[in-house]
């Protein structure tokens, strides 16, 4: 006789494994939404003036070297 593993069904008839996979998908989707939201917030933050000054000086030093 061949024995098969029986996956108990949820009262709604959905096998446990399918429910588990759906829960994983939903969690991954929620994580993705949160990460996109956080990324958008960081991208839209203003650049500090001190950092812009550092970039300006680096550009000027680079331009001066190319002009020699």
Coordinates of C-alpha atoms in Angstrom, one line a residue:
X1 CA 0.0 0.0 0.0
X2 CA 1.3 3.5 -0.9
X3 CA 0.9 6.0 1.9
X4 CA 0.4 9.7 1.0
X5 CA 0.8 12.6 3.3
X6 CA -2.5 14.3 3.9
X7 CA -2.6 18.0 4.2
X8 CA -5.4 19.1 6.5
X9 CA -7.8 21.6 5.0
X10 CA -8.9 24.8 6.6
X11 CA -12.6 25.0 7.4
X12 CA -13.0 27.0 4.2
X13 CA -11.7 24.0 2.2
X14 CA -8.3 25.5 1.4
X15 CA -5.3 23.2 2.1
X16 CA -3.0 24.3 4.8
X17 CA 0.0 24.5 2.5
X18 CA -1.8 26.8 0.0
X19 CA -2.9 29.0 2.9
X20 CA 0.7 29.2 4.1
X21 CA 2.0 30.2 0.7
X22 CA -0.6 32.9 0.4
X23 CA 0.4 34.2 3.8
X24 CA 4.0 34.3 2.8
X25 CA 3.1 36.2 -0.4
X26 CA 1.0 38.7 1.5
X27 CA 3.9 39.3 3.9
X28 CA 6.4 39.7 1.1
X29 CA 4.0 42.2 -0.6
X30 CA 3.6 44.2 2.6
X31 CA 7.4 44.3 3.1
X32 CA 7.8 45.5 -0.5
X33 CA 5.3 48.3 -0.1
X34 CA 7.0 49.4 3.1
X35 CA 10.4 49.4 1.5
X36 CA 9.2 51.4 -1.5
X37 CA 7.6 53.9 0.8
X38 CA 10.9 54.3 2.8
X39 CA 12.9 54.6 -0.3
X40 CA 10.6 57.3 -1.7
X41 CA 11.0 59.2 1.6
X42 CA 14.8 59.1 1.5
X43 CA 14.9 60.1 -2.2
X44 CA 12.7 63.1 -1.6
X45 CA 14.7 64.4 1.4
X46 CA 16.7 67.6 0.7
X47 CA 20.4 67.4 0.3
X48 CA 22.2 69.1 3.2
X49 CA 24.0 72.3 2.3
X50 CA 27.3 71.0 3.7
X51 CA 27.2 68.1 1.3
X52 CA 26.4 70.3 -1.6
X53 CA 29.4 72.5 -0.7
X54 CA 31.6 69.4 -0.6
X55 CA 30.4 68.4 -4.1
X56 CA 31.0 72.0 -5.4
X57 CA 34.6 72.0 -4.1
X58 CA 35.2 68.5 -5.6
X59 CA 33.8 69.7 -9.0
X60 CA 36.0 72.8 -8.9
X61 CA 39.1 70.7 -8.0
X62 CA 38.3 68.3 -10.9
X63 CA 37.8 71.1 -13.4
X64 CA 41.1 72.7 -12.3
X65 CA 43.0 69.5 -12.8
X66 CA 41.5 69.0 -16.3
X67 CA 42.5 72.6 -17.2
X68 CA 46.2 72.0 -16.5

